[in-house]
Amino acid sequence: VGGGGAGKTTMLVEVLVPLLKTYWRPEHVLLRAPSNKAARLLGMDAKTMHSAQNLNPDSSMRTAALSLKPHAQKSVGRVHEYAGAMHCDEFSQLQGELNHAYALRTTYSRATAHGLTCSDYALPTDRFGRIAYLGYSGDELQMPPVPSTFVQKGIFATRPGAAFARAARRTTRFI
């Protein structure tokens, strides 16, 4: 955890990831990020949290809807079943619902191979299907990005304080 430009991602890519790939094989180290831009900074093996779980913007994040269908079980299971490490960069941009969905679906995909009880997925000992190393890095003070659809639809114009902000813009002059 550190401020912008502190070197968190560089340290991760240059030091931690090579150590993890040495201990576990490279294919058993999962690098994740909430956005495509952040995932690209981690390297070619990195994926976004949603794409690694075959989720799209229309996917429901409700627990009942997150069960893995047979085709998703194969693709998600192939990657997660024997993973030893998972690291997520830019955690402050990660929505809680997506983190929950990732934890649950990872547990589903690892349950058979590791004898897990899926209903225990939220217990500290069973988080993310008992992946041995689970790491998060990022700037805790960084705000998540605002979707452009919010601005286009004028959602922020109806928030409390919006009238005050508009009035301040009209009365403020910079010299």
PDB file of C-alpha atoms in Angstrom:
ATOM      1  CA  VAL A   1       0.000   0.000   0.000  1.00  0.00           C
ATOM      2  CA  GLY A   2       1.360   3.395  -0.935  1.00  0.00           C
ATOM      3  CA  GLY A   3       0.639   6.586  -2.801  1.00  0.00           C
ATOM      4  CA  GLY A   4       0.705   7.084  -6.540  1.00  0.00           C
ATOM      5  CA  GLY A   5       4.181   6.705  -8.038  1.00  0.00           C
ATOM      6  CA  ALA A   6       5.626   4.949  -4.971  1.00  0.00           C
ATOM      7  CA  GLY A   7       6.664   1.949  -7.086  1.00  0.00           C
ATOM      8  CA  LYS A   8       4.142  -0.659  -5.926  1.00  0.00           C
ATOM      9  CA  THR A   9       3.519  -2.165  -9.361  1.00  0.00           C
ATOM     10  CA  THR A  10       7.219  -2.039 -10.269  1.00  0.00           C
ATOM     11  CA  MET A  11       8.111  -3.850  -7.038  1.00  0.00           C
ATOM     12  CA  LEU A  12       5.404  -6.390  -7.716  1.00  0.00           C
ATOM     13  CA  VAL A  13       6.471  -7.071 -11.321  1.00  0.00           C
ATOM     14  CA  GLU A  14      10.247  -6.939 -10.759  1.00  0.00           C
ATOM     15  CA  VAL A  15      10.567  -8.670  -7.364  1.00  0.00           C
ATOM     16  CA  LEU A  16       7.466 -10.409  -6.032  1.00  0.00           C
ATOM     17  CA  VAL A  17       6.123 -12.010  -9.214  1.00  0.00           C
ATOM     18  CA  PRO A  18       9.472 -13.660 -10.124  1.00  0.00           C
ATOM     19  CA  LEU A  19       9.679 -15.059  -6.570  1.00  0.00           C
ATOM     20  CA  LEU A  20       6.133 -16.397  -6.763  1.00  0.00           C
ATOM     21  CA  LYS A  21       6.778 -17.929 -10.202  1.00  0.00           C
ATOM     22  CA  THR A  22       9.937 -19.579  -8.876  1.00  0.00           C
ATOM     23  CA  TYR A  23       8.159 -21.114  -5.887  1.00  0.00           C
ATOM     24  CA  TRP A  24       5.029 -22.104  -7.802  1.00  0.00           C
ATOM     25  CA  ARG A  25       5.264 -22.691 -11.508  1.00  0.00           C
ATOM     26  CA  PRO A  26       4.474 -19.633 -13.685  1.00  0.00           C
ATOM     27  CA  GLU A  27       1.111 -21.039 -14.782  1.00  0.00           C
ATOM     28  CA  HIS A  28       0.070 -21.336 -11.116  1.00  0.00           C
ATOM     29  CA  VAL A  29       0.582 -17.634 -10.349  1.00  0.00           C
ATOM     30  CA  LEU A  30      -2.514 -15.563 -11.118  1.00  0.00           C
ATOM     31  CA  LEU A  31      -2.069 -11.828 -11.660  1.00  0.00           C
ATOM     32  CA  ARG A  32      -5.289  -9.848 -11.576  1.00  0.00           C
ATOM     33  CA  ALA A  33      -6.471  -6.245 -11.677  1.00  0.00           C
ATOM     34  CA  PRO A  34      -9.879  -4.560 -11.776  1.00  0.00           C
ATOM     35  CA  SER A  35      -9.198  -2.772 -15.087  1.00  0.00           C
ATOM     36  CA  ASN A  36      -7.585  -3.670 -18.390  1.00  0.00           C
ATOM     37  CA  LYS A  37      -5.088  -0.818 -18.088  1.00  0.00           C
ATOM     38  CA  ALA A  38      -3.899  -2.012 -14.679  1.00  0.00           C
ATOM     39  CA  ALA A  39      -3.742  -5.631 -15.893  1.00  0.00           C
ATOM     40  CA  ARG A  40      -1.542  -4.671 -18.859  1.00  0.00           C
ATOM     41  CA  LEU A  41       0.990  -3.127 -16.465  1.00  0.00           C
ATOM     42  CA  LEU A  42       1.338  -6.491 -14.720  1.00  0.00           C
ATOM     43  CA  GLY A  43       2.400  -8.292 -17.890  1.00  0.00           C
ATOM     44  CA  MET A  44       1.063 -10.580 -20.559  1.00  0.00           C
ATOM     45  CA  ASP A  45      -0.150 -13.222 -18.090  1.00  0.00           C
ATOM     46  CA  ALA A  46      -2.394 -10.827 -16.172  1.00  0.00           C
ATOM     47  CA  LYS A  47      -6.161 -10.621 -16.596  1.00  0.00           C
ATOM     48  CA  THR A  48      -8.943  -8.464 -15.327  1.00  0.00           C
ATOM     49  CA  MET A  49     -10.890  -9.888 -12.386  1.00  0.00           C
ATOM     50  CA  HIS A  50     -14.101 -10.177 -14.413  1.00  0.00           C
ATOM     51  CA  SER A  51     -12.596 -11.739 -17.547  1.00  0.00           C
ATOM     52  CA  ALA A  52     -10.744 -14.379 -15.498  1.00  0.00           C
ATOM     53  CA  GLN A  53     -14.109 -15.540 -14.161  1.00  0.00           C
ATOM     54  CA  ASN A  54     -16.014 -15.302 -17.475  1.00  0.00           C
ATOM     55  CA  LEU A  55     -18.111 -12.424 -16.149  1.00  0.00           C
ATOM     56  CA  ASN A  56     -19.417  -9.586 -18.303  1.00  0.00           C
ATOM     57  CA  PRO A  57     -21.198  -6.309 -17.510  1.00  0.00           C
ATOM     58  CA  ASP A  58     -24.571  -8.051 -17.707  1.00  0.00           C
ATOM     59  CA  SER A  59     -23.584 -10.758 -15.191  1.00  0.00           C
ATOM     60  CA  SER A  60     -25.459 -10.720 -11.917  1.00  0.00           C
ATOM     61  CA  MET A  61     -23.274 -10.499  -8.813  1.00  0.00           C
ATOM     62  CA  ARG A  62     -25.860 -12.208  -6.624  1.00  0.00           C
ATOM     63  CA  THR A  63     -24.545 -15.331  -4.936  1.00  0.00           C
ATOM     64  CA  ALA A  64     -27.214 -17.590  -6.460  1.00  0.00           C
ATOM     65  CA  ALA A  65     -26.338 -16.406  -9.983  1.00  0.00           C
ATOM     66  CA  LEU A  66     -22.597 -17.011  -9.589  1.00  0.00           C
ATOM     67  CA  SER A  67     -22.680 -20.799  -9.779  1.00  0.00           C
ATOM     68  CA  LEU A  68     -20.501 -22.167 -12.545  1.00  0.00           C
ATOM     69  CA  LYS A  69     -22.210 -23.747 -15.511  1.00  0.00           C
ATOM     70  CA  PRO A  70     -20.395 -26.758 -17.025  1.00  0.00           C
ATOM     71  CA  HIS A  71     -18.595 -24.804 -19.785  1.00  0.00           C
ATOM     72  CA  ALA A  72     -17.491 -22.102 -17.316  1.00  0.00           C
ATOM     73  CA  GLN A  73     -16.460 -24.784 -14.798  1.00  0.00           C
ATOM     74  CA  LYS A  74     -13.970 -26.151 -17.329  1.00  0.00           C
ATOM     75  CA  SER A  75     -12.406 -22.843 -18.340  1.00  0.00           C
ATOM     76  CA  VAL A  76     -12.333 -21.262 -14.868  1.00  0.00           C
ATOM     77  CA  GLY A  77     -11.317 -24.536 -13.235  1.00  0.00           C
ATOM     78  CA  ARG A  78      -8.452 -25.099 -15.654  1.00  0.00           C
ATOM     79  CA  VAL A  79      -6.829 -21.852 -14.531  1.00  0.00           C
ATOM     80  CA  HIS A  80      -7.736 -21.772 -10.838  1.00  0.00           C
ATOM     81  CA  GLU A  81      -7.792 -25.420  -9.802  1.00  0.00           C
ATOM     82  CA  TYR A  82      -4.078 -25.711  -8.999  1.00  0.00           C
ATOM     83  CA  ALA A  83      -3.172 -22.047  -8.522  1.00  0.00           C
ATOM     84  CA  GLY A  84      -0.754 -21.400  -5.684  1.00  0.00           C
ATOM     85  CA  ALA A  85      -0.768 -17.604  -5.717  1.00  0.00           C
ATOM     86  CA  MET A  86      -3.124 -14.807  -6.711  1.00  0.00           C
ATOM     87  CA  HIS A  87      -2.236 -11.125  -6.568  1.00  0.00           C
ATOM     88  CA  CYS A  88      -4.571  -8.242  -7.360  1.00  0.00           C
ATOM     89  CA  ASP A  89      -3.066  -4.837  -8.120  1.00  0.00           C
ATOM     90  CA  GLU A  90      -4.990  -1.548  -7.803  1.00  0.00           C
ATOM     91  CA  PHE A  91      -7.307  -2.990  -5.147  1.00  0.00           C
ATOM     92  CA  SER A  92      -8.875   0.396  -4.411  1.00  0.00           C
ATOM     93  CA  GLN A  93     -10.580   0.299  -7.810  1.00  0.00           C
ATOM     94  CA  LEU A  94     -11.997  -3.166  -7.130  1.00  0.00           C
ATOM     95  CA  GLN A  95     -15.706  -3.254  -6.357  1.00  0.00           C
ATOM     96  CA  GLY A  96     -16.632  -5.364  -3.346  1.00  0.00           C
ATOM     97  CA  GLU A  97     -19.205  -7.298  -5.361  1.00  0.00           C
ATOM     98  CA  LEU A  98     -16.621  -8.323  -7.947  1.00  0.00           C
ATOM     99  CA  ASN A  99     -14.152  -9.395  -5.254  1.00  0.00           C
ATOM    100  CA  HIS A 100     -16.932 -11.489  -3.680  1.00  0.00           C
ATOM    101  CA  ALA A 101     -17.819 -13.034  -7.045  1.00  0.00           C
ATOM    102  CA  TYR A 102     -14.167 -13.875  -7.697  1.00  0.00           C
ATOM    103  CA  ALA A 103     -13.757 -15.504  -4.270  1.00  0.00           C
ATOM    104  CA  LEU A 104     -16.914 -17.570  -4.645  1.00  0.00           C
ATOM    105  CA  ARG A 105     -16.265 -18.735  -8.200  1.00  0.00           C
ATOM    106  CA  THR A 106     -12.666 -19.584  -7.365  1.00  0.00           C
ATOM    107  CA  THR A 107     -13.924 -21.726  -4.490  1.00  0.00           C
ATOM    108  CA  TYR A 108     -16.424 -23.434  -6.815  1.00  0.00           C
ATOM    109  CA  SER A 109     -13.691 -24.207  -9.348  1.00  0.00           C
ATOM    110  CA  ARG A 110     -11.327 -25.608  -6.686  1.00  0.00           C
ATOM    111  CA  ALA A 111     -13.878 -27.465  -4.532  1.00  0.00           C
ATOM    112  CA  THR A 112     -13.574 -30.925  -6.070  1.00  0.00           C
ATOM    113  CA  ALA A 113      -9.775 -30.996  -6.334  1.00  0.00           C
ATOM    114  CA  HIS A 114      -9.234 -29.694  -2.796  1.00  0.00           C
ATOM    115  CA  GLY A 115     -12.244 -31.126  -0.932  1.00  0.00           C
ATOM    116  CA  LEU A 116     -13.731 -27.713  -0.132  1.00  0.00           C
ATOM    117  CA  THR A 117     -17.197 -27.016   1.217  1.00  0.00           C
ATOM    118  CA  CYS A 118     -18.488 -24.236  -1.012  1.00  0.00           C
ATOM    119  CA  SER A 119     -20.631 -22.685   1.721  1.00  0.00           C
ATOM    120  CA  ASP A 120     -17.429 -21.956   3.705  1.00  0.00           C
ATOM    121  CA  TYR A 121     -15.952 -19.746   0.970  1.00  0.00           C
ATOM    122  CA  ALA A 122     -16.072 -16.592   3.125  1.00  0.00           C
ATOM    123  CA  LEU A 123     -14.265 -18.070   6.127  1.00  0.00           C
ATOM    124  CA  PRO A 124     -10.745 -16.696   6.613  1.00  0.00           C
ATOM    125  CA  THR A 125      -9.266 -20.194   6.232  1.00  0.00           C
ATOM    126  CA  ASP A 126     -11.180 -20.909   3.027  1.00  0.00           C
ATOM    127  CA  ARG A 127     -11.042 -17.541   1.216  1.00  0.00           C
ATOM    128  CA  PHE A 128     -10.492 -17.814  -2.535  1.00  0.00           C
ATOM    129  CA  GLY A 129     -10.608 -21.612  -2.418  1.00  0.00           C
ATOM    130  CA  ARG A 130      -7.606 -21.828  -0.076  1.00  0.00           C
ATOM    131  CA  ILE A 131      -5.134 -20.378  -2.554  1.00  0.00           C
ATOM    132  CA  ALA A 132      -1.892 -20.314  -0.529  1.00  0.00           C
ATOM    133  CA  TYR A 133      -0.838 -16.733  -1.335  1.00  0.00           C
ATOM    134  CA  LEU A 134      -3.438 -14.012  -1.734  1.00  0.00           C
ATOM    135  CA  GLY A 135      -2.088 -10.491  -2.128  1.00  0.00           C
ATOM    136  CA  TYR A 136      -3.515  -7.063  -2.813  1.00  0.00           C
ATOM    137  CA  SER A 137      -1.626  -3.878  -3.620  1.00  0.00           C
ATOM    138  CA  GLY A 138      -2.658  -0.350  -4.456  1.00  0.00           C
ATOM    139  CA  ASP A 139      -3.273   3.149  -3.194  1.00  0.00           C
ATOM    140  CA  GLU A 140      -5.916   3.089  -0.464  1.00  0.00           C
ATOM    141  CA  LEU A 141      -6.639   6.779  -1.005  1.00  0.00           C
ATOM    142  CA  GLN A 142      -7.285   6.442  -4.732  1.00  0.00           C
ATOM    143  CA  MET A 143     -10.921   6.708  -5.651  1.00  0.00           C
ATOM    144  CA  PRO A 144     -12.424   4.235  -8.125  1.00  0.00           C
ATOM    145  CA  PRO A 145     -13.017   5.665 -11.600  1.00  0.00           C
ATOM    146  CA  VAL A 146     -16.401   7.201 -12.370  1.00  0.00           C
ATOM    147  CA  PRO A 147     -18.136   5.423 -15.262  1.00  0.00           C
ATOM    148  CA  SER A 148     -18.668   7.777 -18.197  1.00  0.00           C
ATOM    149  CA  THR A 149     -22.343   6.730 -18.364  1.00  0.00           C
ATOM    150  CA  PHE A 150     -22.918   8.398 -14.987  1.00  0.00           C
ATOM    151  CA  VAL A 151     -21.668  11.716 -16.314  1.00  0.00           C
ATOM    152  CA  GLN A 152     -23.496  11.393 -19.651  1.00  0.00           C
ATOM    153  CA  LYS A 153     -26.821  10.670 -17.961  1.00  0.00           C
ATOM    154  CA  GLY A 154     -26.374  13.572 -15.580  1.00  0.00           C
ATOM    155  CA  ILE A 155     -26.554  11.373 -12.488  1.00  0.00           C
ATOM    156  CA  PHE A 156     -24.127  13.588 -10.598  1.00  0.00           C
ATOM    157  CA  ALA A 157     -26.249  16.663 -11.288  1.00  0.00           C
ATOM    158  CA  THR A 158     -28.983  15.277  -9.017  1.00  0.00           C
ATOM    159  CA  ARG A 159     -26.739  14.419  -6.060  1.00  0.00           C
ATOM    160  CA  PRO A 160     -26.952  16.497  -2.860  1.00  0.00           C
ATOM    161  CA  GLY A 161     -24.565  19.405  -3.132  1.00  0.00           C
ATOM    162  CA  ALA A 162     -24.746  19.559  -6.921  1.00  0.00           C
ATOM    163  CA  ALA A 163     -26.673  22.832  -6.822  1.00  0.00           C
ATOM    164  CA  PHE A 164     -24.039  24.286  -4.507  1.00  0.00           C
ATOM    165  CA  ALA A 165     -21.255  23.188  -6.876  1.00  0.00           C
ATOM    166  CA  ARG A 166     -23.045  24.724  -9.891  1.00  0.00           C
ATOM    167  CA  ALA A 167     -23.555  28.010  -8.025  1.00  0.00           C
ATOM    168  CA  ALA A 168     -19.916  28.055  -6.949  1.00  0.00           C
ATOM    169  CA  ARG A 169     -18.786  27.620 -10.549  1.00  0.00           C
ATOM    170  CA  ARG A 170     -20.952  30.544 -11.680  1.00  0.00           C
ATOM    171  CA  THR A 171     -19.703  32.885  -8.965  1.00  0.00           C
ATOM    172  CA  THR A 172     -16.041  31.942  -8.925  1.00  0.00           C
ATOM    173  CA  ARG A 173     -13.694  33.803 -11.225  1.00  0.00           C
ATOM    174  CA  PHE A 174     -10.016  33.146 -11.546  1.00  0.00           C
ATOM    175  CA  ILE A 175      -7.728  36.145 -12.016  1.00  0.00           C
TER     176      ILE A 175
END
